[in-house]
XYZ file of C-alpha atoms in Angstrom:
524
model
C 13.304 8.434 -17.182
C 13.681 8.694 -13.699
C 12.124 6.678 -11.723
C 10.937 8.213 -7.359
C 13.205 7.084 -5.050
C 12.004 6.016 -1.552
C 14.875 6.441 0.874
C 17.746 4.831 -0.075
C 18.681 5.095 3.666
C 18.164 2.573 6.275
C 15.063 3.664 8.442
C 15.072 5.106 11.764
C 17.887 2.958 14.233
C 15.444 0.919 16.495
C 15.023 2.590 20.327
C 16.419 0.074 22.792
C 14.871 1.773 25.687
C 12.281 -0.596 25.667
C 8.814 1.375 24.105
C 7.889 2.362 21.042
C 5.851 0.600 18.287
C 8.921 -1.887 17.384
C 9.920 -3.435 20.558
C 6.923 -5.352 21.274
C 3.297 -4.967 20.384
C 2.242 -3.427 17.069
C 0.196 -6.940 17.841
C 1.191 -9.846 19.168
C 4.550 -9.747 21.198
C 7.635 -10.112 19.955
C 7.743 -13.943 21.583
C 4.392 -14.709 20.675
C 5.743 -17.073 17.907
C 8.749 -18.350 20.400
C 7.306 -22.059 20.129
C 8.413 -22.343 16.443
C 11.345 -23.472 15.632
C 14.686 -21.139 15.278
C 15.177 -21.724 11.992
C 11.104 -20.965 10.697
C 10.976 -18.076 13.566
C 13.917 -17.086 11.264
C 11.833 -16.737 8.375
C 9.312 -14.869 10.212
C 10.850 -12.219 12.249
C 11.924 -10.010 9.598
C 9.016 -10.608 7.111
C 6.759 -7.572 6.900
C 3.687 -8.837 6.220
C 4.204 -11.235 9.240
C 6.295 -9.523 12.136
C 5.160 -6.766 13.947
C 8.664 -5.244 14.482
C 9.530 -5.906 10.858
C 6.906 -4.037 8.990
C 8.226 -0.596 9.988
C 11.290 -1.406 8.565
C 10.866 -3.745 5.352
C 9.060 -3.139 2.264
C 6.809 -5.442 -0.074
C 5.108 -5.510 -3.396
C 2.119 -6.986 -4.967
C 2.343 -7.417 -8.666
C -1.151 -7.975 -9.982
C -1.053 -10.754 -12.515
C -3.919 -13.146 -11.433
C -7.567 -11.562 -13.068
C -9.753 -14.627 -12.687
C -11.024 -16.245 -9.475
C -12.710 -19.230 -9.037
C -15.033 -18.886 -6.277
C -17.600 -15.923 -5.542
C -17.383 -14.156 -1.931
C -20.123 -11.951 -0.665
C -17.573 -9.447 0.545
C -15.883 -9.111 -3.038
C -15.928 -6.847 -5.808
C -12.838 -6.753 -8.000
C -12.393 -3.313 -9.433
C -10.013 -1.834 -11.619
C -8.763 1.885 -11.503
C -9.440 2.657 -8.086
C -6.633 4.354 -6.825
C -8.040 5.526 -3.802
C -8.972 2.523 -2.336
C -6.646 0.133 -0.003
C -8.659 -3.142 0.360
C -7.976 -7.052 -1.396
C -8.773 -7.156 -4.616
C -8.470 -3.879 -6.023
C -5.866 -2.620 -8.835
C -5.023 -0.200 -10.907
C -2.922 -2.128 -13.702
C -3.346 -5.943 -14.654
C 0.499 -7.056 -15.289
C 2.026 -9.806 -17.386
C 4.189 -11.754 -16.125
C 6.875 -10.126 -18.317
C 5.666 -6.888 -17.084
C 5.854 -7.812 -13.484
C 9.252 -8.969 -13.577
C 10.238 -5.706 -15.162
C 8.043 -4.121 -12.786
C 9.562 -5.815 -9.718
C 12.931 -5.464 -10.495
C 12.930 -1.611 -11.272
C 10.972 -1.638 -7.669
C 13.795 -3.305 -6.070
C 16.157 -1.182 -7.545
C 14.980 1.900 -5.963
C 13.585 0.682 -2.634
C 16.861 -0.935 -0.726
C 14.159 -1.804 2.139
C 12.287 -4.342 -0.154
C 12.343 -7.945 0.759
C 9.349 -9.708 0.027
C 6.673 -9.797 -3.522
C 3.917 -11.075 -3.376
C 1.049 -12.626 -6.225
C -2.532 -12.014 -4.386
C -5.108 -10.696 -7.183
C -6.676 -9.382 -8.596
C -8.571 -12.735 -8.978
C -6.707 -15.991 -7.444
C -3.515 -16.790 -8.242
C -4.438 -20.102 -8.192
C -6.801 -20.003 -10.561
C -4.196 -18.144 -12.652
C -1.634 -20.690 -12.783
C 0.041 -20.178 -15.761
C 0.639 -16.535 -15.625
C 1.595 -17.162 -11.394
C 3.893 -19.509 -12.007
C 5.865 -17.925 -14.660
C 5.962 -14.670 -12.607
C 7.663 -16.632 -10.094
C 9.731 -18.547 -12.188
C 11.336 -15.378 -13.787
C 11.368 -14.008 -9.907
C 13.251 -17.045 -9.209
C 15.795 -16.572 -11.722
C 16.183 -12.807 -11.637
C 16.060 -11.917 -8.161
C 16.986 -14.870 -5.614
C 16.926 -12.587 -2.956
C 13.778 -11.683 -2.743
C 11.601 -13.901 -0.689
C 8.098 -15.021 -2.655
C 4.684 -15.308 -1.338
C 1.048 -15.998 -2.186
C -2.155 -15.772 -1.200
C -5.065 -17.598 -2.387
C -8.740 -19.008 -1.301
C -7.400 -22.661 -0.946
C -9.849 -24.014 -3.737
C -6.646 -25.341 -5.853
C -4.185 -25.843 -3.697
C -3.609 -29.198 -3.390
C -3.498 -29.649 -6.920
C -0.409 -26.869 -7.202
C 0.923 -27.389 -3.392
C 4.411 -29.201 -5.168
C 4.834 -26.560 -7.756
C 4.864 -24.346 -5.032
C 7.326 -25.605 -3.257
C 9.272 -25.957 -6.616
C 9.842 -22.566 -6.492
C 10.862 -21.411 -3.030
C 7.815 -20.415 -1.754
C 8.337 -20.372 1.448
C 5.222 -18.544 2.914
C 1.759 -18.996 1.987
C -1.657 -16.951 3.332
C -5.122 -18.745 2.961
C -8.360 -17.177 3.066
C -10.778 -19.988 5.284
C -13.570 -17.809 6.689
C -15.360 -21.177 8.466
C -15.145 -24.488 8.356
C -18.750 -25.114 8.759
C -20.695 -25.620 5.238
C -23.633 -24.275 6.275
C -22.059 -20.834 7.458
C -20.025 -21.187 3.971
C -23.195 -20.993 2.169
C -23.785 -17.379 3.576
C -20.620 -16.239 2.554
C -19.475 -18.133 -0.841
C -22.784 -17.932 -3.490
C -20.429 -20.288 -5.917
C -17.640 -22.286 -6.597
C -16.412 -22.732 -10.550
C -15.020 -26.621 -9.618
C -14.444 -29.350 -12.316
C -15.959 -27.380 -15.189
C -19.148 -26.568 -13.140
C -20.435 -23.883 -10.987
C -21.395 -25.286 -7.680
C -23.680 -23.152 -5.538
C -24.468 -23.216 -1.375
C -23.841 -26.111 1.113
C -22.235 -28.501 -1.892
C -19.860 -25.486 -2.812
C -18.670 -24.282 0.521
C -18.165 -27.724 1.232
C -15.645 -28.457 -1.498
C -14.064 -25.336 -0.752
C -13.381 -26.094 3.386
C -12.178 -29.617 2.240
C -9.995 -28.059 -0.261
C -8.661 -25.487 1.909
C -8.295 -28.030 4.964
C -6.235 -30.433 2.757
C -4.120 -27.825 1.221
C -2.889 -26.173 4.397
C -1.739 -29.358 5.638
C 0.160 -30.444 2.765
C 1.866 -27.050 2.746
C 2.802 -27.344 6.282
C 3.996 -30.886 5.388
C 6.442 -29.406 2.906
C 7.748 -27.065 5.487
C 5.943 -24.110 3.634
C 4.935 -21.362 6.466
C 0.895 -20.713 6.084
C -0.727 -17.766 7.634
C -4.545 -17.651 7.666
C -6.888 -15.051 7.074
C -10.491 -14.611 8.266
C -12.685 -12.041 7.740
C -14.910 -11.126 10.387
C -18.382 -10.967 9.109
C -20.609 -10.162 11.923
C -23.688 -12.829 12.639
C -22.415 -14.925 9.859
C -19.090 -16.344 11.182
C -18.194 -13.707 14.700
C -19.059 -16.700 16.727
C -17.513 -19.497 14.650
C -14.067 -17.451 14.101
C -12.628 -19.343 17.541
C -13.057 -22.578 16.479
C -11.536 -21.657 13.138
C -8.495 -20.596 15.276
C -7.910 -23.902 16.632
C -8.369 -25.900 13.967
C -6.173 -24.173 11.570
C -3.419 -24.319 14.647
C -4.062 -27.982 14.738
C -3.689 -28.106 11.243
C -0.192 -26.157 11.104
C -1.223 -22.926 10.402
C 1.294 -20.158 12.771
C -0.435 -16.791 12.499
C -4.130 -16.127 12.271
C -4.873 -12.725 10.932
C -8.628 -11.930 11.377
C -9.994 -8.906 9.590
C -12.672 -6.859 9.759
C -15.367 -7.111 6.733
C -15.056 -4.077 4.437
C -18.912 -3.473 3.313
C -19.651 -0.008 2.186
C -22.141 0.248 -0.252
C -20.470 1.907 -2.853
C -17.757 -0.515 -3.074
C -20.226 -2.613 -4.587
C -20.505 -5.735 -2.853
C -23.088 -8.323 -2.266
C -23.023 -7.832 1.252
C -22.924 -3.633 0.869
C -25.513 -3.509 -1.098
C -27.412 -4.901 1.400
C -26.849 -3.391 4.174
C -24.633 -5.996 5.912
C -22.880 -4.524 8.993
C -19.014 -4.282 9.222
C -17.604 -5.392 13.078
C -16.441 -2.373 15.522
C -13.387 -2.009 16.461
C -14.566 -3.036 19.776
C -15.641 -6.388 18.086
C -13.093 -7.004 15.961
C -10.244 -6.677 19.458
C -12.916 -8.913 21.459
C -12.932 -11.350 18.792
C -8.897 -11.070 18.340
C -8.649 -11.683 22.050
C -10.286 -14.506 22.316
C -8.915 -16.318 19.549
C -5.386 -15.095 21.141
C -5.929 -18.248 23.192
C -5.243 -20.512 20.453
C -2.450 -19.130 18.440
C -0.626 -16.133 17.459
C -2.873 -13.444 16.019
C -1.522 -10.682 13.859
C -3.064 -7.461 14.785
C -0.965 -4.865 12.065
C -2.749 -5.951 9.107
C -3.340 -3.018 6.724
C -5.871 -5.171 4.662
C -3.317 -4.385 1.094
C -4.317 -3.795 -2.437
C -3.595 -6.523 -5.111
C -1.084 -4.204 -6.158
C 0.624 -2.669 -3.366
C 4.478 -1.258 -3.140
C 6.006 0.260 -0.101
C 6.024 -0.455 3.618
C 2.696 -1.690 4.985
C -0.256 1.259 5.922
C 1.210 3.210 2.909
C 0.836 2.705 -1.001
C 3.554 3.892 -3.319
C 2.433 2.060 -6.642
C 0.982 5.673 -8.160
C 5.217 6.373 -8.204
C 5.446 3.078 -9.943
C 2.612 2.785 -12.942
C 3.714 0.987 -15.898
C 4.128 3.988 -17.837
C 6.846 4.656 -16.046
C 8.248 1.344 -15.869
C 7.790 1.013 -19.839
C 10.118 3.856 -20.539
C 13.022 1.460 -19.053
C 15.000 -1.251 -20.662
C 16.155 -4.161 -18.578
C 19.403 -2.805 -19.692
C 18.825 0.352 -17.968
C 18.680 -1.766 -14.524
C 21.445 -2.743 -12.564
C 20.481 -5.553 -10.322
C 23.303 -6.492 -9.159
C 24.656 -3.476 -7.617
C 21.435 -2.880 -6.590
C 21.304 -6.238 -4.559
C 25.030 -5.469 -3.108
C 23.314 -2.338 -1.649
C 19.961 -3.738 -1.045
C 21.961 -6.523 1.309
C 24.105 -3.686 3.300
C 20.569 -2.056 4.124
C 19.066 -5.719 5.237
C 21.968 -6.481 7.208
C 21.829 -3.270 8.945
C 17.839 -3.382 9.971
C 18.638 -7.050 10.909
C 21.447 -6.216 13.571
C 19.354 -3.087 14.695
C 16.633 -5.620 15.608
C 18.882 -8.146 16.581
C 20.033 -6.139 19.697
C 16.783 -4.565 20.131
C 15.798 -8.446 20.919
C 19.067 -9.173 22.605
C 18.299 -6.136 24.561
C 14.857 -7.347 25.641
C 15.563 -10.786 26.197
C 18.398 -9.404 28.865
C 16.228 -7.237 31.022
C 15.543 -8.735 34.561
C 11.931 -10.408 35.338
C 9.197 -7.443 36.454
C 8.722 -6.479 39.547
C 4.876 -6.242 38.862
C 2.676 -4.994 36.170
C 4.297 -4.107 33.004
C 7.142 -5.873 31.722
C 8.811 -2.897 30.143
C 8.461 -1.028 32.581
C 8.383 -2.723 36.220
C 6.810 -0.440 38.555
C 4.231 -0.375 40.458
C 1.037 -0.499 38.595
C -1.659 -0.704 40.596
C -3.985 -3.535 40.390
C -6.926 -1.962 40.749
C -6.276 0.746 37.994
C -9.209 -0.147 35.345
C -8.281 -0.863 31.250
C -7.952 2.396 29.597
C -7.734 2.598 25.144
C -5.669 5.428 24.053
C -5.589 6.384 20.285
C -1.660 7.554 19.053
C -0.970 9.403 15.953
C 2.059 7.098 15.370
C 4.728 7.262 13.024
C 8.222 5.171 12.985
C 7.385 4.182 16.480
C 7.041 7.537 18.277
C 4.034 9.978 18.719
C 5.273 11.426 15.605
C 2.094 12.736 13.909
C 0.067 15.753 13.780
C -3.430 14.709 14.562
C -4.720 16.535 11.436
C -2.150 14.931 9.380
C -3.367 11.192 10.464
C -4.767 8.654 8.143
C -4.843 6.013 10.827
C -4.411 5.923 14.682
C -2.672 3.120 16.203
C -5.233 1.909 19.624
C -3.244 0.891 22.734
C -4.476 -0.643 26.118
C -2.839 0.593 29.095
C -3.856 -2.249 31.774
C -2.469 -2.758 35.046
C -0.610 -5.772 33.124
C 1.185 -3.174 31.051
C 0.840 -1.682 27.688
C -0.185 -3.436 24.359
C -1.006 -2.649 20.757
C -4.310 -3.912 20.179
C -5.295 -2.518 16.723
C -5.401 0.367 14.084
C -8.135 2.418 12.919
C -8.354 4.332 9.328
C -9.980 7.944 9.216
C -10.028 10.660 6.764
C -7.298 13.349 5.994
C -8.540 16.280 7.963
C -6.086 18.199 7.552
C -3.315 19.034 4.809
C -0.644 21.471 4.426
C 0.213 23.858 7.266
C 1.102 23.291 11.055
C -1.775 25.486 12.363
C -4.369 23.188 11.200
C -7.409 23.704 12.810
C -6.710 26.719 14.934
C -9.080 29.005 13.305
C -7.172 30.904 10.337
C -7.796 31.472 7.216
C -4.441 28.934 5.974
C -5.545 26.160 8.171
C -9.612 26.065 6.826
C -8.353 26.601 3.122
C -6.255 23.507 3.584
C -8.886 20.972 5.194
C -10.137 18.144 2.998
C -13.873 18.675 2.454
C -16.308 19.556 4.603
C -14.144 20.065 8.037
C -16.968 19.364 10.474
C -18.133 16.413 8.791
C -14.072 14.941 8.191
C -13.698 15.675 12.035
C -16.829 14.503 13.069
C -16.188 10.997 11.189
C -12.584 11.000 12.930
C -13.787 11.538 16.374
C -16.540 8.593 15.781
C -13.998 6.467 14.836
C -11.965 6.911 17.426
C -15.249 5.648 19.827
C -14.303 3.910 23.196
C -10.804 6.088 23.782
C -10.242 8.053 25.999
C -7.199 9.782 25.400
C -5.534 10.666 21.787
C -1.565 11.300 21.909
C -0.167 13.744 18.819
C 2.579 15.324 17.999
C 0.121 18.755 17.387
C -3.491 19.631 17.361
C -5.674 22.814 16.636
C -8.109 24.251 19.214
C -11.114 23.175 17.015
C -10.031 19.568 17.180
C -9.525 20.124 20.490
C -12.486 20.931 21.809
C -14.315 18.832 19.857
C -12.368 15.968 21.262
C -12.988 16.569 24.992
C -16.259 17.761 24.094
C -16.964 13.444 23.101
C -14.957 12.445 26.423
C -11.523 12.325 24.643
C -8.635 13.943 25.789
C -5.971 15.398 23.710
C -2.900 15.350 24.607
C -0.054 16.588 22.699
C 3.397 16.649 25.873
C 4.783 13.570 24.301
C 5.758 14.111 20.621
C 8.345 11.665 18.949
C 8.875 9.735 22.595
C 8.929 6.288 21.855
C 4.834 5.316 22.084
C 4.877 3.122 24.734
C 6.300 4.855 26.721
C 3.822 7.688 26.104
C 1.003 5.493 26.541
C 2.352 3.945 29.697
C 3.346 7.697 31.155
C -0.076 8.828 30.679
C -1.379 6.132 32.336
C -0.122 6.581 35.440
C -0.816 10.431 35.077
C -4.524 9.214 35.068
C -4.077 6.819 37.990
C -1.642 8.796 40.376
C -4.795 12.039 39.567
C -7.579 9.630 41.015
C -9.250 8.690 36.954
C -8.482 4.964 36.763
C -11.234 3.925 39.638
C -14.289 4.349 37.054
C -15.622 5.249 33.693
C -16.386 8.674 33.041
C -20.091 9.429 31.836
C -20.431 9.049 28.246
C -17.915 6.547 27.310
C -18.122 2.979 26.634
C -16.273 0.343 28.270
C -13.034 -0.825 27.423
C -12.151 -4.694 27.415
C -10.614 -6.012 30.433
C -7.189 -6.333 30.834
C -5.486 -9.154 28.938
C-alpha cells in the first residue's frame, strides 16, 4: 500500500527582498524573542508551532493517544469523528501508543518537512500518563530526531515535570486561562483531584496553583513553556494582561491567546448558551496590549488533537490508520528516510539563516517602515488589509481561500496582526464567480449566503489583495466598503500590503475613514 506523499521537495526558497509572510510578521517579529538566550532562541526559531517564519516551512503531528481529562472547561466538548472540524480536542482515531509510533514513523517517512510530534488530546496527556509516556518513550528510541512536545491543563504537572524532562521534552504548552479563582469558577465547572471531583472557587484554585507551580519547575529544568489563553469575552478579556505578566515572571516565553470557539452545535457549555466568541477586532486589541509584556504568537491555527501537515492545513484524512495498518515496520525505512529528512532541514535552515543574516545587515530606517525606509507619512491613519496568502505571496484566488491573513499598514510600517477562517466559496475553475454556468455549478452551497459570511468576516478591512476574483465577489466587496484588488499576485505580501498603502496615501484616502467602516486600531 502506498501511502500520499506530501512534497518530498524542500518548500519555496525564502525571498530575501525583505516582504513576504516569512521575513518578519506572520506575528510577532522575527526579534521579538531576541532576549532569550542563543542557544533556547535556537530551539525556537525553527519550531513550527512556535516561529512565525518556521511554520511555512516545517511540518508537525499530533498523535491522539490521551482520551481522559481531568478537569471540565466550559469551552470543551471532546468529539470523535469529526473530520471537518479544526479546533483542540477533536479526533478522528484514538491511537495506542504502539499505533502512534507506527503512525508517526510512516508520517515521517513521507513528509521530509516534519520536525516536531506532539501528544495534546484528545483528553490530557497528563491525565494519560501511562499511554503518554510510552508514546514518547518509543519516540525516543525510534526517532531521535524528531523534537517532542506536549500540551496539557497544568493540573498534574508537577507530579510528572521530571519524567518529562527524562525524555527530552524540550517544549511544553500550558493552558492557564486566569489566575484569579473566582474567574476560574466561570470557566472550569470541576476538577477530578485526589480521587474527588472538586467543583467552583476550591477547584479553580487547585488548578491555578497547580499550573503556577508546574510552569516554574519546567522552566527550572530548562524545559521551554509556551502558554495558552483563551479569550472568553466578560469572563477573563480584562484579566488576560495580567495573566501575561505573570506567566513572563514565571518563565513562560510566548503567550498565545486564542479566541473562544463557541458555536452551538459544537456542543459546548458555553455554546449552548449563547456565550459570545471575541471579534477579531477584540481578540488584536487584546493581543496588543498584552504585546507589552512578552512575546505573543499571533499564527496560531487553534490544531486538532490529531493534526499532520504544516500548520492552517490538515493532512491526517491521507494518514488514517487503515492505511497505516496495511504496513509492517519492516516496510519502513527510517533511516534513509532520516538521511533525507536531514538534507531537507538543513536546507530550510540555511534558507532562513540568510534570510536573517540578510535582515540583520540592512542599514537603520530612514523613517517609518523598517523594510522599507521611505517616507511614510506620519499623519497617514492605520489601515487593515485582508491577503489571500499562500507561501508568503498574494498567491490565492479569493474564491479558493479558507483563511485570509489581516495586515496593518501604519505609518510605522507593515505587520501581521492575525488570520481569519471563512468558508470555501468557491471550488474548481478560475472563473469563479463571474457569472457562468461552470463557476455557479462549482460554488459550495448557497453562494450568496458563503459570500455573504466571507465578506462579514472580513469586517473592519478595507482592502482584500488576491491573486483572482469574479465580478460577483467584486461588487459585493466594494459594495461593504472593501476594495478588491487583484495587481499584486504572488509578490511577496508585504510588499503588496505596503505598495497599496501608499497608493491610498499618495491618492488623498489615508486622512479619514470612509462612511461605513469601523475603525482600525492605532498604529503599534
Amino acid at each position: 500500500m502506498e501511502l500520499p506523499v506530501i512534497s518530498n521537495t524542500p518548500p519555496t526558497p525564502l525571498t530575501t527582498s525583505g516582504g513576504g509572510c516569512s521575513s518578519s510578521g506572520c506575528g510577532t517579529a522575527p526579534d521579538a524573542l531576541g532576549h532569550l538566550p542563543d542557544h533556547i532562541r535556537a530551539k525556537v526559531q525553527d519550531h513550527p508551532c512556535y516561529s512565525e517564519e518556521a511554520h511555512h516551512y516545517f511540518a508537525r503531528m499530533h498523535v491522539a493517544v490521551a482520551p481522559a481529562c481531568n478537569i471540565q472547561c466550559n469551552y470543551c466538548n471532546r468529539k470523535y469523528d469529526c473530520a471537518n472540524e479544526s479546533r483542540p480536542g477533536v479526533v478522528s482515531e484514538l491511537l495506542s501508543p504502539d499505533q502512534a509510533i507506527k503512525k508517526v514513523l510512516a508520517v515521517a517517512a513521507k513528509i521530509p518537512q516534519m520536525t516536531v510530534l506532539g501528544i495534546a488530546g484528545p483528553g490530557d496527556p497528563l491525565a494519560n500518563p501511562t499511554r503518554t509516556f510510552e508514546t514518547f518513550r518509543q519516540l525516543a528510541e525510534r526517532a531521535p530526531d524528531i523534537k517532542l512536545c506536549v500540551s496539557t491543563n497544568g493540573l498534574n504537572l508537577p507530579k510528572y515535570a521530571d519524567e518529562i524532562a527524562k525524555y527530552n521534552i524540550d517544549h511544553v504548552t500550558i493552558t492557564i486561562n486566569c489566575i484569579d479563582p473566582e474567574i476560574g469558577a466561570r470557566i472550569y465547572p470541576w476538577i477530578f483531584w485526589e480521587n474527588r471531583r472538586i467543583r467552583g472557587v476550591a477547584g479553580a484554585r487547585i488548578l491555578i496553583e497547580q499550573q503556577q507551580k508546574g510552569l516554574e519547575m519546567l522552566t527550572a529544568r530548562g524545559i521551554l513553556v509556551k502558554v495558552n489563553s483563551v479569550l472568553i469575552p466578560g469572563v477573563n478579556d480584562r484579566h488576560l494582561k495580567e495573566v501575561s505578566r505573570v506567566v513572563k515572571a514565571r518563565g513562560a516565553f510566548l503567550h498565545n491567546v486564542m479566541p473562544l470557539i463557541a458555536e452551538a452545535e459544537h456542543g459546548t457549555y458555553y455554546g449552548l448558551m449563547g456565550q459570545a466568541s471575541p471579534s477579531a477586532e477584540q481578540l488584536q486589541e487584546l493581543q496588543d496590549d498584552c504585546s507589552g509584556d512578552m512575546a505573543m504568537m499571533r499564527h496560531c491555527r487553534q490544531c486538532r488533537a490529531d493534526a499532520v501537515g504544516l500548520l492552517g492545513e490538515d493532512r491526517g484524512a491521507e494518514f488514517t490508520m487503515d492505511k497505516i495498518d496495511q504496513l509492517s515496520l519492516d516496510d519502513i525505512d527510517y533511516a534513509a528516510a532520516m538521511v533525507r529528512r536531514k538534507e531537507v532541514h538543513d536546507a530550510i535552515i540555511d534558507q532562513l539563516d540568510q534570510q536573517r543574516e540578510t535582515r540583520r545587515a540592512m542599514p537603520p530606517p530612514l523613517s517609518g517602515d523598517s523594510r522599507n525606509p521611505e517616507n511614510l507619512s506620519p499623519a497617514w491613519r492605520t489601515v487593515l488589509m485582508a491577503v489571500a496568502g499562500k507561501n508568503g505571496v498574494v498567491g490565492e484566488h479569493f474564491g479558493h481561500a479558507r483563511e485570509f491573513l489581516i495586515y496593518e499598514a501604519s505609518p510605522s510600517g507593515v505587520r501581521f496582526v492575525s488570520h481569519r477562517k471563512t468558508g470555501l466559496y468557491c471550488s474548481g475553475t478560475e472563473s469563479c464567480g463571474e457569472g457562468d454556468e461552470a463557476s455557479a455549478s462549482s460554488l459550495v452551497g448557497e453562494p450568496e449566503s458563503v459570500l455573504d459570511k466571507t465578506i462579514a468576516t472580513l469586517t473592519g478591512c478595507e482592502v482584500v489583495l488576491c491573486s483572482k476574483i469574479g465580478y460577483e465577489p467584486w461588487g459585493k466587496l466594494e459594495a461593504s466598503g472593501i476594495q478588491p484588488n487583484g495587481e499584486h499576485a504572488m509578490e511577496p505580501i508585504e510588499d503588496a500590503v505596503l505598495a497599496v498603502y501608499k497608493e491610498m496615501g499618495s491618492a488623498g484616502k489615508l486622512a479619514e475613514k470612509p462612511v461605513g467602516q469601523a475603525s482600525s486600531r492605532k498604529a503599534a
